[in-house]
Short mmCIF file of N, CA and C in Angstrom, two decimals:
data_model
loop_
_atom_site.label_atom_id
_atom_site.label_comp_id
_atom_site.label_asym_id
_atom_site.label_seq_id
_atom_site.Cartn_x
_atom_site.Cartn_y
_atom_site.Cartn_z
N MET A 1 0.69 -1.16 0.04
CA MET A 1 -0.09 0.18 -0.11
C MET A 1 1.14 1.12 -0.05
N LYS A 2 0.35 2.27 -1.26
CA LYS A 2 1.34 3.67 -0.74
C LYS A 2 0.98 4.38 -0.21
N ILE A 3 1.34 5.28 0.27
CA ILE A 3 0.84 5.98 1.66
C ILE A 3 1.58 7.21 1.63
N THR A 4 0.85 8.40 1.25
CA THR A 4 0.92 10.07 0.80
C THR A 4 0.15 10.90 2.23
N TYR A 5 0.75 11.58 2.69
CA TYR A 5 0.20 12.40 3.15
C TYR A 5 0.58 14.00 3.03
N SER A 6 -0.18 15.07 3.42
CA SER A 6 -0.40 16.51 2.53
C SER A 6 -0.90 17.45 4.01
N HIS A 7 -0.14 18.24 3.69
CA HIS A 7 -0.41 19.29 4.87
C HIS A 7 -0.72 19.08 6.16
N ILE A 8 0.22 18.24 6.85
CA ILE A 8 0.98 17.53 7.77
C ILE A 8 1.85 19.08 9.02
N ASP A 9 1.94 19.15 9.78
CA ASP A 9 2.90 19.58 10.43
C ASP A 9 3.45 19.04 11.15
N VAL A 10 5.08 19.12 11.13
CA VAL A 10 6.35 18.48 11.78
C VAL A 10 5.71 18.19 12.93
N GLN A 11 4.91 18.86 13.69
CA GLN A 11 5.11 18.97 14.73
C GLN A 11 4.35 17.63 15.56
N VAL A 12 2.61 17.16 14.44
CA VAL A 12 2.15 16.41 14.79
C VAL A 12 2.13 14.93 13.61
N ARG A 13 3.23 14.70 13.01
CA ARG A 13 3.88 13.88 11.68
C ARG A 13 3.89 13.14 12.69
N GLU A 14 4.81 12.90 13.83
CA GLU A 14 5.14 11.71 14.29
C GLU A 14 3.86 11.28 14.71
N ALA A 15 2.96 12.13 16.18
CA ALA A 15 1.74 11.15 16.10
C ALA A 15 0.84 10.90 14.87
N ILE A 16 0.53 10.89 13.89
CA ILE A 16 -0.24 10.54 13.17
C ILE A 16 0.64 9.24 11.96
N GLU A 17 1.81 9.07 12.03
CA GLU A 17 2.30 8.28 11.65
C GLU A 17 2.70 6.57 12.11
N ASP A 18 2.69 6.69 13.30
CA ASP A 18 2.46 5.83 14.65
C ASP A 18 1.01 5.20 14.66
N GLU A 19 0.07 5.97 14.69
CA GLU A 19 -1.18 5.71 14.55
C GLU A 19 -2.04 5.13 12.77
N VAL A 20 -1.31 5.72 11.71
CA VAL A 20 -1.36 5.66 10.92
C VAL A 20 -0.69 3.75 10.42
N ALA A 21 0.13 4.18 11.18
CA ALA A 21 1.11 2.50 10.94
C ALA A 21 0.69 1.59 11.27
N HIS A 22 -0.66 1.20 12.82
CA HIS A 22 -1.06 0.98 13.61
C HIS A 22 -2.30 0.16 12.36
N GLN A 23 -2.85 1.53 12.41
CA GLN A 23 -4.29 1.29 11.56
C GLN A 23 -4.18 0.46 9.93
N VAL A 24 -3.14 0.67 9.48
CA VAL A 24 -2.81 0.56 7.70
C VAL A 24 -2.68 -0.99 8.16
N GLU A 25 -2.22 -1.74 9.48
CA GLU A 25 -1.83 -3.00 9.64
C GLU A 25 -3.47 -3.53 9.20
N LYS A 26 -4.21 -2.92 10.36
CA LYS A 26 -5.54 -3.80 9.77
C LYS A 26 -6.37 -3.21 8.62
N LEU A 27 -5.68 -2.35 7.84
CA LEU A 27 -6.41 -2.41 6.13
C LEU A 27 -5.67 -3.52 5.82
N ASN A 28 -4.61 -3.96 5.70
CA ASN A 28 -3.60 -4.53 5.25
C ASN A 28 -4.41 -6.54 5.39
N ARG A 29 -5.19 -6.39 6.19
CA ARG A 29 -5.93 -7.57 6.74
C ARG A 29 -7.36 -7.77 5.95
N LEU A 30 -7.42 -6.42 5.36
CA LEU A 30 -9.05 -6.24 4.70
C LEU A 30 -8.79 -6.58 3.24
N LEU A 31 -7.45 -6.18 2.95
CA LEU A 31 -6.98 -5.70 1.88
C LEU A 31 -6.02 -6.76 1.09
N ARG A 32 -6.68 -7.93 1.49
CA ARG A 32 -5.51 -9.08 0.72
C ARG A 32 -5.39 -9.38 -0.81
N GLN A 33 -6.64 -9.44 -0.74
CA GLN A 33 -6.61 -9.69 -2.15
C GLN A 33 -6.38 -8.62 -3.75
N TYR A 34 -5.93 -7.64 -3.16
CA TYR A 34 -5.32 -6.14 -3.97
C TYR A 34 -4.02 -6.69 -3.98
N GLU A 35 -3.20 -6.32 -5.07
CA GLU A 35 -1.93 -6.26 -5.11
C GLU A 35 -1.41 -4.81 -4.45
N ASP A 36 -0.50 -5.17 -3.53
CA ASP A 36 -0.09 -3.97 -2.88
C ASP A 36 0.25 -2.83 -3.39
N ASP A 37 0.65 -2.23 -5.24
CA ASP A 37 0.93 -1.96 -5.59
C ASP A 37 -0.45 -0.68 -5.87
N SER A 38 -1.55 -1.48 -5.90
CA SER A 38 -2.60 -0.70 -6.95
C SER A 38 -3.30 -0.55 -5.63
N VAL A 39 -3.10 -0.32 -4.35
CA VAL A 39 -3.87 0.54 -3.46
C VAL A 39 -3.07 1.64 -3.00
N GLN A 40 -3.70 2.72 -3.10
CA GLN A 40 -3.15 3.52 -2.01
C GLN A 40 -4.10 4.49 -0.98
N LEU A 41 -3.25 5.18 0.01
CA LEU A 41 -3.54 5.54 0.62
C LEU A 41 -3.42 7.21 0.77
N HIS A 42 -4.05 8.04 0.50
CA HIS A 42 -3.65 9.46 0.89
C HIS A 42 -4.44 10.29 1.78
N SER A 43 -3.80 11.12 3.19
CA SER A 43 -3.91 11.64 3.83
C SER A 43 -3.69 12.42 4.56
N SER A 44 -4.69 14.03 4.85
CA SER A 44 -4.20 15.01 4.59
C SER A 44 -5.25 15.26 5.89
N LEU A 45 -4.11 16.87 7.11
CA LEU A 45 -5.07 17.13 8.37
C LEU A 45 -5.18 18.71 8.06
N GLU A 46 -5.91 18.73 8.63
CA GLU A 46 -6.54 20.54 8.83
C GLU A 46 -6.65 21.00 10.24
N LYS A 47 -6.03 21.71 11.39
CA LYS A 47 -6.23 22.37 12.44
C LYS A 47 -7.95 22.90 11.73
N THR A 48 -8.93 23.37 12.68
CA THR A 48 -10.07 23.96 12.64
C THR A 48 -9.45 25.35 13.63
N PRO A 49 -8.93 26.74 12.84
CA PRO A 49 -8.30 27.41 13.56
C PRO A 49 -8.94 28.88 14.97
N ARG A 50 -9.90 28.38 14.87
CA ARG A 50 -11.09 29.24 16.15
C ARG A 50 -10.88 28.11 17.26
N ARG A 51 -11.28 26.89 16.85
CA ARG A 51 -11.49 25.82 18.42
C ARG A 51 -10.03 24.80 18.24
N GLU A 52 -9.91 24.09 19.42
CA GLU A 52 -8.72 23.05 19.37
C GLU A 52 -9.42 21.43 18.41
N GLU A 53 -9.25 21.54 17.08
CA GLU A 53 -10.32 20.68 16.23
C GLU A 53 -8.88 20.37 15.02
N PHE A 54 -8.93 19.08 15.20
CA PHE A 54 -8.49 18.10 14.09
C PHE A 54 -9.16 17.95 13.16
N CYS A 55 -8.80 17.70 12.17
CA CYS A 55 -9.39 16.82 11.09
C CYS A 55 -8.67 16.06 10.01
N LEU A 56 -9.08 14.65 10.09
CA LEU A 56 -7.99 13.37 8.59
C LEU A 56 -8.80 13.37 8.18
N SER A 57 -8.97 13.19 6.74
CA SER A 57 -8.99 13.13 5.79
C SER A 57 -8.64 12.19 5.03
N LEU A 58 -8.91 10.65 4.24
CA LEU A 58 -8.41 9.76 3.85
C LEU A 58 -8.90 9.56 2.57
N ASN A 59 -8.20 9.42 1.70
CA ASN A 59 -8.86 8.66 0.27
C ASN A 59 -8.00 7.54 -0.04
N LEU A 60 -8.94 6.55 0.25
CA LEU A 60 -8.46 5.10 -0.39
C LEU A 60 -8.42 4.70 -1.41
N THR A 61 -7.49 4.91 -2.88
CA THR A 61 -7.62 4.08 -4.03
C THR A 61 -8.14 2.57 -4.49
N LEU A 62 -8.83 2.14 -4.35
CA LEU A 62 -9.07 0.43 -5.14
C LEU A 62 -8.84 0.73 -6.45
N PRO A 63 -8.47 -1.04 -6.45
CA PRO A 63 -8.64 -1.00 -8.38
C PRO A 63 -9.73 -0.95 -8.89
N ASN A 64 -11.02 -1.12 -7.97
CA ASN A 64 -12.48 -1.07 -8.45
C ASN A 64 -12.98 0.59 -7.41
N GLY A 65 -12.99 1.15 -7.09
CA GLY A 65 -12.95 2.03 -6.54
C GLY A 65 -12.47 2.87 -5.90
N VAL A 66 -13.03 4.46 -5.15
CA VAL A 66 -12.16 5.23 -4.24
C VAL A 66 -13.35 5.36 -2.91
N LEU A 67 -12.64 5.05 -1.54
CA LEU A 67 -13.39 5.86 -0.79
C LEU A 67 -12.91 6.45 0.20
N HIS A 68 -13.86 7.50 0.49
CA HIS A 68 -13.26 8.60 1.17
C HIS A 68 -13.78 8.68 2.51
N ALA A 69 -13.28 9.40 3.94
CA ALA A 69 -13.75 9.39 5.07
C ALA A 69 -12.84 10.18 5.35
N THR A 70 -13.38 10.96 6.75
CA THR A 70 -12.92 12.03 7.67
C THR A 70 -13.41 11.69 9.15
N GLY A 71 -12.59 12.27 9.77
CA GLY A 71 -12.32 12.20 11.32
C GLY A 71 -12.34 13.11 11.99
N ARG A 72 -13.02 13.91 12.92
CA ARG A 72 -12.92 15.08 13.80
C ARG A 72 -13.05 14.90 15.20
N ALA A 73 -11.85 15.32 15.65
CA ALA A 73 -11.16 15.03 17.01
C ALA A 73 -10.69 16.55 17.54
N ALA A 74 -10.95 16.89 18.72
CA ALA A 74 -9.88 17.41 19.60
C ALA A 74 -8.04 17.11 19.66
N ASP A 75 -7.93 15.46 19.66
CA ASP A 75 -6.48 15.14 19.47
C ASP A 75 -6.61 14.88 18.18
N VAL A 76 -5.31 14.82 18.02
CA VAL A 76 -4.50 14.04 16.01
C VAL A 76 -5.06 12.98 16.50
N ARG A 77 -4.90 11.63 17.30
CA ARG A 77 -4.45 10.66 17.53
C ARG A 77 -6.00 10.10 17.68
N THR A 78 -6.74 10.80 17.72
CA THR A 78 -8.63 10.53 17.95
C THR A 78 -9.20 10.44 16.65
N SER A 79 -8.68 11.63 15.93
CA SER A 79 -9.35 12.02 15.20
C SER A 79 -8.77 11.02 13.65
N ALA A 80 -7.70 10.30 13.42
CA ALA A 80 -6.93 8.95 12.74
C ALA A 80 -7.93 7.84 13.23
N LYS A 81 -7.94 8.10 14.11
CA LYS A 81 -9.26 6.51 15.03
C LYS A 81 -10.04 6.56 14.21
N ALA A 82 -10.84 7.88 14.18
CA ALA A 82 -12.32 8.16 14.19
C ALA A 82 -12.30 7.70 12.21
N ALA A 83 -11.37 8.58 11.53
CA ALA A 83 -10.92 8.26 10.33
C ALA A 83 -11.52 6.46 9.49
N PHE A 84 -10.08 6.28 9.92
CA PHE A 84 -9.73 4.71 10.17
C PHE A 84 -11.10 3.71 10.45
N ALA A 85 -11.57 4.16 11.75
CA ALA A 85 -12.88 3.54 11.74
C ALA A 85 -14.01 3.38 10.85
N GLU A 86 -14.34 4.64 10.05
CA GLU A 86 -15.01 4.48 9.34
C GLU A 86 -14.88 4.16 7.77
N ILE A 87 -13.32 4.89 7.58
CA ILE A 87 -13.16 4.21 6.17
C ILE A 87 -13.07 2.15 6.84
N GLU A 88 -12.66 1.72 7.50
CA GLU A 88 -12.86 0.34 7.84
C GLU A 88 -14.01 -0.05 7.11
N VAL A 89 -15.27 0.37 8.33
CA VAL A 89 -16.47 0.02 7.49
C VAL A 89 -17.02 0.06 6.13
N GLN A 90 -16.73 1.19 5.44
CA GLN A 90 -16.44 1.22 4.14
C GLN A 90 -15.95 0.44 3.33
N VAL A 91 -14.85 -0.17 3.67
CA VAL A 91 -14.28 -1.17 2.91
C VAL A 91 -14.98 -2.82 3.33
N LYS A 92 -15.79 -2.87 4.07
CA LYS A 92 -16.25 -4.03 4.05
C LYS A 92 -17.38 -3.92 3.80
N LYS A 93 -18.42 -2.68 3.33
CA LYS A 93 -19.53 -2.89 2.49
C LYS A 93 -18.90 -2.61 0.99
N HIS A 94 -17.99 -2.45 1.01
CA HIS A 94 -17.71 -2.23 -0.65
C HIS A 94 -17.28 -4.15 -0.94
N GLN A 95 -16.60 -4.36 -0.31
CA GLN A 95 -16.50 -5.84 -0.66
C GLN A 95 -17.95 -6.35 -0.64
N HIS A 96 -18.09 -6.60 0.50
CA HIS A 96 -19.48 -6.77 0.17
C HIS A 96 -20.70 -6.82 -0.94
N LYS A 97 -20.49 -5.37 -1.37
CA LYS A 97 -20.90 -5.41 -3.41
C LYS A 97 -20.35 -5.95 -4.26
N MET A 98 -19.14 -6.18 -3.85
CA MET A 98 -18.21 -6.43 -4.95
C MET A 98 -18.48 -8.38 -5.32
N ARG A 99 -18.62 -8.76 -3.57
CA ARG A 99 -19.16 -10.44 -3.79
C ARG A 99 -20.09 -10.41 -4.34
N LYS A 100 -20.77 -9.38 -4.10
CA LYS A 100 -22.25 -9.78 -4.33
C LYS A 100 -23.26 -10.55 -3.66
N ASP A 101 -23.06 -10.53 -2.22
CA ASP A 101 -23.87 -10.64 -1.40
C ASP A 101 -25.19 -11.17 -0.63
N HIS A 102 -25.78 -9.77 -1.39
CA HIS A 102 -26.58 -9.65 -1.32
C HIS A 102 -27.57 -10.07 -2.17
N VAL A 103 -26.95 -10.29 -3.20
CA VAL A 103 -28.00 -11.22 -4.19
C VAL A 103 -28.25 -12.79 -3.59
N TRP A 104 -27.16 -13.42 -3.02
CA TRP A 104 -27.53 -14.88 -3.18
C TRP A 104 -27.89 -14.78 -1.48
N LYS A 105 -29.17 -15.68 -1.19
CA LYS A 105 -30.08 -15.52 0.15
C LYS A 105 -28.96 -16.91 0.81
N ARG A 106 -28.68 -16.86 1.81
CA ARG A 106 -28.61 -18.03 2.89
C ARG A 106 -29.74 -18.93 3.49
N ARG A 107 -29.33 -20.30 2.87
CA ARG A 107 -30.34 -20.78 3.43
C ARG A 107 -30.32 -21.50 4.75
N ARG A 108 -31.57 -21.73 5.58
CA ARG A 108 -30.45 -22.86 6.99
C ARG A 108 -30.80 -23.69 6.53
N ALA A 109 -29.96 -24.62 7.37
CA ALA A 109 -29.62 -25.90 7.63
C ALA A 109 -30.62 -26.73 8.11
N ARG A 110 -30.78 -27.69 7.82
CA ARG A 110 -32.78 -28.42 7.88
C ARG A 110 -31.99 -29.22 9.37
N GLY A 111 -33.41 -29.11 10.17
CA GLY A 111 -33.13 -29.76 11.80
C GLY A 111 -32.27 -28.38 12.41
N MET A 112 -31.80 -28.03 12.34
CA MET A 112 -31.10 -26.87 13.04
C MET A 112 -33.01 -25.81 13.60
N PHE A 113 -32.58 -25.42 15.21
CA PHE A 113 -33.77 -25.10 15.94
C PHE A 113 -33.38 -23.42 15.47
N LYS A 114 -34.09 -23.08 15.80
CA LYS A 114 -34.89 -21.51 14.99
C LYS A 114 -33.96 -20.65 16.01
N PRO A 115 -33.60 -19.46 16.45
CA PRO A 115 -33.61 -18.73 18.13
C PRO A 115 -35.04 -18.55 18.68
N GLY A 116 -34.75 -18.81 19.75
CA GLY A 116 -36.24 -18.94 21.00
C GLY A 116 -36.82 -20.12 20.90
N GLU A 117 -36.27 -21.15 19.88
CA GLU A 117 -37.53 -22.50 20.20
C GLU A 117 -36.52 -23.43 21.74
N ALA A 118 -37.18 -23.83 21.80
CA ALA A 118 -36.96 -24.73 23.04
C ALA A 118 -36.77 -26.26 22.87
N LEU A 119 -35.84 -27.45 23.06
CA LEU A 119 -35.97 -28.63 23.03
C LEU A 119 -37.10 -28.92 23.93
N LEU A 120 -37.97 -30.10 23.12
CA LEU A 120 -39.28 -30.27 24.33
C LEU A 120 -38.43 -31.75 24.35
N ALA A 121 -38.67 -31.55 26.33
CA ALA A 121 -38.36 -33.68 26.08
C ALA A 121 -39.55 -34.26 26.46
N ASP A 122 -39.50 -35.21 26.30
CA ASP A 122 -40.52 -36.18 26.07
C ASP A 122 -40.78 -37.07 27.28
#
């Protein structure tokens, strides 16, 4: 996965890189089927001037789509966690659509009890 940063100050860059490295490991587990060179992650950090708030925006470029996520928080690490949590949900939903899981209905196994049913003793 190629990772690029923009608009990040030197003071907060270390905190961002540590958190991003941890979160990228999680994303790599979800994105195993893609080649490493075909996946790109671009992040940019903005600070709201009137209040102590950071906004981290992520763009994840996959071979078959582009996903966008933002995370807002008072701390840099917390905004990164929020953005990566959002992008993780989007990746799972994207993979669900690509596999066309919504088309195929799963059948219940016969002889299994439905939730809420109890075994009747004779």
